[in-house]
Amino acid sequence: MGMTRSLTDLPPPTVSTVSTPESTTSERFSSSLLTTPDTDKRQESGYYSNDEPKFPPALYVKKRKPTDRIERELREEKREMAQPACPRPSNLSERAKRYAALPVAVFGEAIVEKIFSKNFAVKEEGLKNLQKALSDYKRGDKNNPPTKILRSAIILLQRTIKDTIFSVFNLTIQVLIYLLDDFSKKHRLAASEMSQGLERMVPELLSKSGDSALGKNKIAIDCILRLQACQHIRNLHVLSVHLTKPFDTPVHPRLAQSKAEMVEHLLTTYGISTEKNIGMTPRDYVEFGVSAFNQPSESVRRVAERILVNLYHNHQRLVRQHLPLEEDISPKNIQHRQLFLQFDKIDMERGDGASAFSAIMKDSKCINPMASSVYIPKM
């Protein structure tokens, strides 16, 4: 039949191809231009076969050389050095800044922060730095004259002398002695400035002379006597006035004994002066001796007895005027009885005991009104 065709003459059936994600992905990456040196070599050598699926080649990332990282770090360091340094926060409180405004302006905030620190080791380092600053100071600085240096150092030492740590207190005494002795003589400080500095430090030294710790007690006494031995400090008469000030009320036995012993040393070493308002007149010594003799502590009364007996050799009338009459003393008061027995012995050695006693009894107007109000402990 002419109209019939053989199967061989028919065209091959067309199969519609459906696009799948795999095919699209492979086509996309096959047409991609992302190539690497490794893939090019593999393609040339026939590594990939037609049967194997072709995966997307990995992107080629160029590795940084170590020199790039070093250069970048150097640039960052230079940038940080070029920027202004951020100010370090201060460890001082607002109250401490107001109190130590002058020392901060003179010595710097670093030294003041160390001295105001609560750590005793840091405080010791601050005191050492302060002493070094005083020793390295050279006259001629218009902004910081020697008087300003003295005031600033006294403000700092007045704080550290109250410290309970022995090492801090010992360093404070060393710096104080250097400041008032060597530094003041080297730079010729005015007497008024020295007097103001001593007026602020002597009360603290006297209170420490009665400290319960024997080490602090001895160091404070040695410091007072050493300062009194300096001629330019002794001429100010600040220490002698504070030492011979009479006791108004009973005080701690250790403090009273230390003060009485220092007055006794003052009397035996430097003697008596006729100049008024210097704390070394016979009346000043007698008034202090009587007030110390009325203290309740026996050790203090013994020192006061030695002071009065020493004064009685040359000032019999003055000593007896400040003491109650012998007839008014109770027989049970052994301390006063022993004191008057020593007076009588001195009078007998001089040979004018009766005349001296009768002159005092007749001249009742010369008797000090304080004698009738003297406190006599009952025994």
Short mmCIF file of C-alpha atoms in Angstrom, two decimals:
data_model
loop_
_atom_site.label_atom_id
_atom_site.label_comp_id
_atom_site.label_asym_id
_atom_site.label_seq_id
_atom_site.Cartn_x
_atom_site.Cartn_y
_atom_site.Cartn_z
CA MET A 1 0.00 0.00 0.00
CA GLY A 2 1.40 3.27 -1.03
CA MET A 3 -0.06 5.21 1.83
CA THR A 4 1.51 3.10 4.46
CA ARG A 5 4.93 3.92 5.94
CA SER A 6 7.35 1.63 7.58
CA LEU A 7 8.40 2.12 11.12
CA THR A 8 11.83 2.95 9.97
CA ASP A 9 10.59 5.91 8.02
CA LEU A 10 8.83 7.49 10.98
CA PRO A 11 10.70 10.33 12.78
CA PRO A 12 11.93 9.58 16.26
CA PRO A 13 9.54 10.58 19.02
CA THR A 14 10.28 13.90 20.66
CA VAL A 15 10.69 13.70 24.40
CA SER A 16 10.07 16.93 26.24
CA THR A 17 12.80 17.64 28.68
CA VAL A 18 11.69 19.07 32.00
CA SER A 19 14.14 21.39 33.68
CA THR A 20 15.15 20.18 37.11
CA PRO A 21 17.12 22.00 39.83
CA GLU A 22 20.03 19.72 39.20
CA SER A 23 20.12 20.48 35.52
CA THR A 24 19.80 24.18 35.95
CA THR A 25 22.47 24.22 38.63
CA SER A 26 24.87 22.20 36.49
CA GLU A 27 24.18 24.36 33.47
CA ARG A 28 24.66 27.55 35.49
CA PHE A 29 27.97 26.48 36.98
CA SER A 30 29.14 24.91 33.73
CA SER A 31 28.65 28.19 31.98
CA SER A 32 30.25 30.04 34.87
CA LEU A 33 33.53 31.72 34.34
CA LEU A 34 34.81 31.01 37.87
CA THR A 35 37.85 28.91 37.32
CA THR A 36 40.93 28.15 39.31
CA PRO A 37 44.40 27.03 38.26
CA ASP A 38 43.71 23.57 39.68
CA THR A 39 40.51 23.06 37.73
CA ASP A 40 42.16 24.19 34.50
CA LYS A 41 44.90 21.65 34.95
CA ARG A 42 42.41 18.89 35.71
CA GLN A 43 40.32 19.73 32.67
CA GLU A 44 43.37 19.68 30.38
CA SER A 45 44.54 16.35 31.78
CA GLY A 46 41.11 14.77 31.33
CA TYR A 47 40.47 14.37 35.01
CA TYR A 48 36.75 14.86 34.59
CA SER A 49 34.93 12.19 32.57
CA ASN A 50 31.59 12.56 30.93
CA ASP A 51 29.98 10.12 33.38
CA GLU A 52 31.07 11.94 36.55
CA PRO A 53 29.00 14.87 37.83
CA LYS A 54 30.82 18.14 37.76
CA PHE A 55 30.64 19.99 41.09
CA PRO A 56 31.08 23.74 41.30
CA PRO A 57 34.73 24.53 41.72
CA ALA A 58 35.83 26.24 44.94
CA LEU A 59 36.57 29.92 44.82
CA TYR A 60 40.22 30.78 44.88
CA VAL A 61 41.06 32.97 47.88
CA LYS A 62 44.41 34.64 47.92
CA LYS A 63 46.21 34.15 51.24
CA ARG A 64 47.59 37.20 53.02
CA LYS A 65 51.25 37.23 53.66
CA PRO A 66 52.52 37.59 57.23
CA THR A 67 54.10 40.90 56.36
CA ASP A 68 50.66 42.39 55.72
CA ARG A 69 49.54 41.61 59.28
CA ILE A 70 52.75 43.05 60.78
CA GLU A 71 52.42 46.23 58.75
CA ARG A 72 48.79 46.59 59.80
CA GLU A 73 49.72 46.23 63.48
CA LEU A 74 52.48 48.81 63.13
CA ARG A 75 50.05 51.26 61.53
CA GLU A 76 47.60 50.73 64.39
CA GLU A 77 50.33 51.31 66.99
CA LYS A 78 51.41 54.52 65.28
CA ARG A 79 47.79 55.67 65.17
CA GLU A 80 47.39 54.97 68.90
CA MET A 81 50.61 56.82 69.74
CA ALA A 82 49.52 59.79 67.66
CA GLN A 83 46.23 60.08 69.57
CA PRO A 84 46.32 62.01 72.90
CA ALA A 85 46.47 59.72 75.96
CA CYS A 86 43.29 59.45 77.97
CA PRO A 87 43.75 60.98 81.47
CA ARG A 88 43.92 58.43 84.27
CA PRO A 89 41.08 58.73 86.77
CA SER A 90 42.16 60.15 90.13
CA ASN A 91 41.97 58.01 93.26
CA LEU A 92 41.49 61.03 95.53
CA SER A 93 38.06 61.89 96.80
CA GLU A 94 36.65 65.37 96.45
CA ARG A 95 37.30 66.07 100.11
CA ALA A 96 40.92 64.89 99.80
CA LYS A 97 41.41 67.05 96.72
CA ARG A 98 40.23 70.13 98.59
CA TYR A 99 42.40 69.30 101.60
CA ALA A 100 45.53 68.57 99.53
CA ALA A 101 45.10 71.18 96.82
CA LEU A 102 48.40 72.86 97.67
CA PRO A 103 50.49 69.63 97.88
CA VAL A 104 49.05 68.45 94.57
CA ALA A 105 50.08 71.71 92.91
CA VAL A 106 53.60 71.50 94.38
CA PHE A 107 54.54 67.80 94.46
CA GLY A 108 52.14 66.38 91.88
CA GLU A 109 49.11 64.16 92.20
CA ALA A 110 51.11 60.90 92.06
CA ILE A 111 52.91 61.51 95.37
CA VAL A 112 49.78 62.78 97.09
CA GLU A 113 47.78 59.75 95.97
CA LYS A 114 50.41 57.43 97.43
CA ILE A 115 50.44 59.27 100.75
CA PHE A 116 46.64 59.23 100.92
CA SER A 117 46.52 55.53 100.05
CA LYS A 118 45.14 53.02 102.54
CA ASN A 119 47.91 50.54 101.75
CA PHE A 120 50.83 51.11 104.12
CA ALA A 121 53.41 49.94 101.55
CA VAL A 122 52.18 52.50 99.01
CA LYS A 123 52.13 55.16 101.73
CA GLU A 124 55.77 54.38 102.63
CA GLU A 125 56.73 54.73 98.97
CA GLY A 126 54.98 58.10 98.88
CA LEU A 127 56.92 59.32 101.92
CA LYS A 128 60.20 58.22 100.35
CA ASN A 129 59.29 60.08 97.16
CA LEU A 130 58.45 63.14 99.26
CA GLN A 131 61.84 63.07 100.99
CA LYS A 132 63.57 62.68 97.62
CA ALA A 133 61.64 65.66 96.26
CA LEU A 134 62.75 67.74 99.25
CA SER A 135 66.38 66.70 98.90
CA ASP A 136 66.40 67.36 95.13
CA TYR A 137 64.73 70.76 95.46
CA LYS A 138 66.83 73.67 94.22
CA ARG A 139 66.16 77.26 95.16
CA GLY A 140 65.14 79.51 92.31
CA ASP A 141 61.77 78.09 91.32
CA LYS A 142 59.42 81.08 91.25
CA ASN A 143 56.29 78.94 91.16
CA ASN A 144 57.34 76.83 94.17
CA PRO A 145 59.37 78.88 96.68
CA PRO A 146 60.75 77.19 99.83
CA THR A 147 57.92 78.54 101.99
CA LYS A 148 55.37 76.89 99.71
CA ILE A 149 57.32 73.64 99.85
CA LEU A 150 57.29 73.78 103.67
CA ARG A 151 53.55 74.36 103.89
CA SER A 152 52.76 71.56 101.44
CA ALA A 153 55.01 69.06 103.21
CA ILE A 154 53.54 69.93 106.64
CA ILE A 155 50.03 69.26 105.32
CA LEU A 156 51.05 65.77 104.18
CA LEU A 157 53.07 64.96 107.32
CA GLN A 158 50.26 66.10 109.56
CA ARG A 159 48.17 63.34 108.03
CA THR A 160 50.73 60.53 108.05
CA ILE A 161 51.86 61.17 111.64
CA LYS A 162 48.45 59.93 112.80
CA ASP A 163 48.93 56.56 111.09
CA THR A 164 48.84 53.49 113.32
CA ILE A 165 51.50 51.59 111.33
CA PHE A 166 54.90 51.89 112.98
CA SER A 167 56.92 51.99 109.74
CA VAL A 168 54.79 54.83 108.35
CA PHE A 169 55.13 56.79 111.60
CA ASN A 170 58.90 56.25 111.66
CA LEU A 171 59.29 57.49 108.07
CA THR A 172 57.13 60.51 108.90
CA ILE A 173 59.43 61.45 111.78
CA GLN A 174 62.50 61.13 109.53
CA VAL A 175 60.98 63.38 106.86
CA LEU A 176 59.85 65.89 109.51
CA ILE A 177 63.33 66.15 111.04
CA TYR A 178 64.89 66.60 107.60
CA LEU A 179 62.32 69.25 106.69
CA LEU A 180 62.66 71.34 109.88
CA ASP A 181 66.42 70.91 110.31
CA ASP A 182 68.37 70.39 107.09
CA PHE A 183 65.88 71.80 104.57
CA SER A 184 65.10 74.90 106.64
CA LYS A 185 68.78 75.74 107.23
CA LYS A 186 69.72 75.08 103.61
CA HIS A 187 67.04 77.37 102.17
CA ARG A 188 66.92 79.86 105.09
CA LEU A 189 63.22 79.72 105.82
CA ALA A 190 61.62 82.59 107.69
CA ALA A 191 61.02 82.25 111.42
CA SER A 192 57.31 82.93 111.02
CA GLU A 193 56.90 80.06 108.54
CA MET A 194 58.85 77.73 110.81
CA SER A 195 56.71 78.70 113.79
CA GLN A 196 53.49 77.99 111.89
CA GLY A 197 54.77 74.59 110.82
CA LEU A 198 55.82 73.70 114.37
CA GLU A 199 52.50 74.86 115.80
CA ARG A 200 50.76 72.31 113.58
CA MET A 201 53.12 69.42 114.31
CA VAL A 202 53.99 69.76 118.02
CA PRO A 203 50.51 68.83 119.36
CA GLU A 204 50.60 65.65 117.28
CA LEU A 205 54.08 64.81 118.54
CA LEU A 206 53.05 65.36 122.15
CA SER A 207 50.03 63.11 121.75
CA LYS A 208 52.23 60.40 120.24
CA SER A 209 54.66 60.72 123.15
CA GLY A 210 51.92 59.20 125.30
CA ASP A 211 51.12 56.39 122.87
CA SER A 212 50.63 52.94 124.33
CA ALA A 213 53.16 51.50 121.86
CA LEU A 214 56.60 51.94 123.40
CA GLY A 215 58.29 52.27 120.02
CA LYS A 216 56.17 55.26 118.96
CA ASN A 217 56.46 56.76 122.43
CA LYS A 218 60.26 56.72 122.36
CA ILE A 219 60.53 57.97 118.76
CA ALA A 220 58.21 60.91 119.44
CA ILE A 221 60.19 61.93 122.56
CA ASP A 222 63.51 61.67 120.70
CA CYS A 223 62.10 63.77 117.85
CA ILE A 224 60.98 66.56 120.21
CA LEU A 225 64.30 66.64 122.04
CA ARG A 226 66.27 66.56 118.80
CA LEU A 227 64.29 69.48 117.38
CA GLN A 228 64.77 71.38 120.64
CA ALA A 229 68.52 70.83 120.34
CA CYS A 230 68.60 72.75 117.03
CA GLN A 231 69.55 76.36 117.71
CA HIS A 232 67.29 77.92 115.06
CA ILE A 233 64.31 75.90 116.31
CA ARG A 234 65.02 76.53 119.99
CA ASN A 235 65.11 80.28 119.33
CA LEU A 236 61.49 80.09 118.18
CA HIS A 237 60.43 78.95 121.71
CA VAL A 238 57.51 76.94 120.33
CA LEU A 239 58.52 73.61 121.85
CA SER A 240 59.32 75.04 125.28
CA VAL A 241 55.97 76.84 125.50
CA HIS A 242 54.06 73.65 124.67
CA LEU A 243 56.15 71.52 127.02
CA THR A 244 55.90 73.69 130.14
CA LYS A 245 52.18 74.30 129.79
CA PRO A 246 50.62 73.09 133.09
CA PHE A 247 48.14 70.23 133.26
CA ASP A 248 44.60 71.55 133.70
CA THR A 249 43.04 68.16 134.43
CA PRO A 250 44.36 64.67 135.12
CA VAL A 251 45.70 63.16 131.91
CA HIS A 252 46.84 59.73 130.86
CA PRO A 253 49.76 58.57 133.05
CA ARG A 254 52.03 57.72 130.12
CA LEU A 255 51.48 61.10 128.46
CA ALA A 256 51.98 62.99 131.72
CA GLN A 257 55.16 61.07 132.54
CA SER A 258 56.64 61.63 129.07
CA LYS A 259 55.92 65.34 129.21
CA ALA A 260 57.33 65.66 132.75
CA GLU A 261 60.52 63.86 131.75
CA MET A 262 60.96 66.16 128.75
CA VAL A 263 60.50 69.23 130.97
CA GLU A 264 63.07 67.85 133.40
CA HIS A 265 65.50 67.39 130.49
CA LEU A 266 64.73 70.94 129.37
CA LEU A 267 65.51 72.31 132.84
CA THR A 268 68.74 70.41 133.36
CA THR A 269 70.09 70.95 129.82
CA TYR A 270 69.09 74.51 128.91
CA GLY A 271 68.51 76.00 132.35
CA ILE A 272 66.30 78.93 133.28
CA SER A 273 65.77 82.12 131.30
CA THR A 274 64.59 85.49 132.50
CA GLU A 275 62.96 86.32 129.17
CA LYS A 276 59.18 86.19 129.35
CA ASN A 277 56.77 84.32 127.07
CA ILE A 278 59.30 81.67 126.11
CA GLY A 279 58.19 78.93 128.51
CA MET A 280 61.51 78.69 130.34
CA THR A 281 61.11 81.17 133.18
CA PRO A 282 61.23 79.97 136.82
CA ARG A 283 57.50 80.61 137.16
CA ASP A 284 56.75 78.45 134.10
CA TYR A 285 58.76 75.57 135.51
CA VAL A 286 57.21 75.88 138.99
CA GLU A 287 53.64 76.01 137.71
CA PHE A 288 54.23 72.94 135.58
CA GLY A 289 55.95 71.10 138.45
CA VAL A 290 53.05 71.77 140.84
CA SER A 291 50.45 70.65 138.30
CA ALA A 292 52.44 67.47 137.62
CA PHE A 293 52.89 66.88 141.35
CA ASN A 294 49.10 66.79 141.72
CA GLN A 295 48.63 64.07 139.10
CA PRO A 296 47.26 60.77 140.42
CA SER A 297 50.08 58.69 138.93
CA GLU A 298 52.97 58.03 141.32
CA SER A 299 55.58 57.91 138.54
CA VAL A 300 54.55 61.40 137.38
CA ARG A 301 54.71 62.78 140.94
CA ARG A 302 58.26 61.48 141.38
CA VAL A 303 59.43 63.35 138.27
CA ALA A 304 57.60 66.49 139.42
CA GLU A 305 59.24 66.19 142.83
CA ARG A 306 62.69 66.19 141.25
CA ILE A 307 61.77 69.30 139.24
CA LEU A 308 60.56 71.21 142.30
CA VAL A 309 63.56 70.22 144.38
CA ASN A 310 65.89 71.36 141.60
CA LEU A 311 64.11 74.72 141.42
CA TYR A 312 64.05 75.15 145.18
CA HIS A 313 67.82 75.58 145.38
CA ASN A 314 67.59 79.05 143.79
CA HIS A 315 63.90 79.95 144.01
CA GLN A 316 62.69 79.01 147.50
CA ARG A 317 60.10 81.74 147.84
CA LEU A 318 58.57 81.10 144.42
CA VAL A 319 58.27 77.36 144.99
CA ARG A 320 56.66 77.73 148.42
CA GLN A 321 54.20 80.30 147.10
CA HIS A 322 52.77 77.78 144.64
CA LEU A 323 52.44 75.04 147.26
CA PRO A 324 49.97 74.89 150.15
CA LEU A 325 51.21 75.79 153.62
CA GLU A 326 52.80 73.02 155.56
CA GLU A 327 50.27 73.39 158.39
CA ASP A 328 47.36 72.88 155.98
CA ILE A 329 48.62 69.52 154.76
CA SER A 330 47.08 66.44 156.27
CA PRO A 331 49.52 64.13 158.08
CA LYS A 332 48.27 61.31 155.86
CA ASN A 333 49.48 63.09 152.73
CA ILE A 334 52.85 61.39 152.46
CA GLN A 335 53.89 62.92 149.12
CA HIS A 336 53.67 66.52 150.32
CA ARG A 337 55.28 65.62 153.66
CA GLN A 338 58.27 64.10 151.92
CA LEU A 339 58.57 67.10 149.62
CA PHE A 340 58.61 69.57 152.51
CA LEU A 341 61.14 67.44 154.36
CA GLN A 342 63.49 67.81 151.38
CA PHE A 343 62.89 71.55 151.36
CA ASP A 344 63.75 71.76 155.06
CA LYS A 345 66.91 69.77 154.48
CA ILE A 346 68.00 72.21 151.76
CA ASP A 347 67.22 75.14 154.04
CA MET A 348 69.29 73.64 156.85
CA GLU A 349 72.22 73.17 154.49
CA ARG A 350 71.97 76.79 153.43
CA GLY A 351 71.57 77.95 157.06
CA ASP A 352 68.64 80.32 156.38
CA GLY A 353 65.70 77.97 156.51
CA ALA A 354 64.02 79.67 159.49
CA SER A 355 64.33 83.16 158.01
CA ALA A 356 62.98 82.08 154.63
CA PHE A 357 59.99 80.33 156.16
CA SER A 358 59.17 83.24 158.47
CA ALA A 359 59.36 85.73 155.60
CA ILE A 360 56.85 83.74 153.61
CA MET A 361 54.48 83.49 156.59
CA LYS A 362 54.60 87.21 157.31
CA ASP A 363 54.16 88.36 153.74
CA SER A 364 50.74 86.80 153.16
CA LYS A 365 50.07 89.06 150.21
CA CYS A 366 52.86 87.42 148.24
CA ILE A 367 51.23 84.05 148.47
CA ASN A 368 49.90 83.00 145.13
CA PRO A 369 46.10 82.69 145.20
CA MET A 370 46.51 79.45 143.25
CA ALA A 371 48.01 77.82 146.33
CA SER A 372 44.68 77.67 148.13
CA SER A 373 42.98 76.07 145.12
CA VAL A 374 45.61 73.43 144.43
CA TYR A 375 44.21 69.96 144.32
CA ILE A 376 45.83 67.77 147.00
CA PRO A 377 45.05 64.06 146.63
CA LYS A 378 43.97 62.42 149.86
CA MET A 379 45.93 59.37 150.87
#
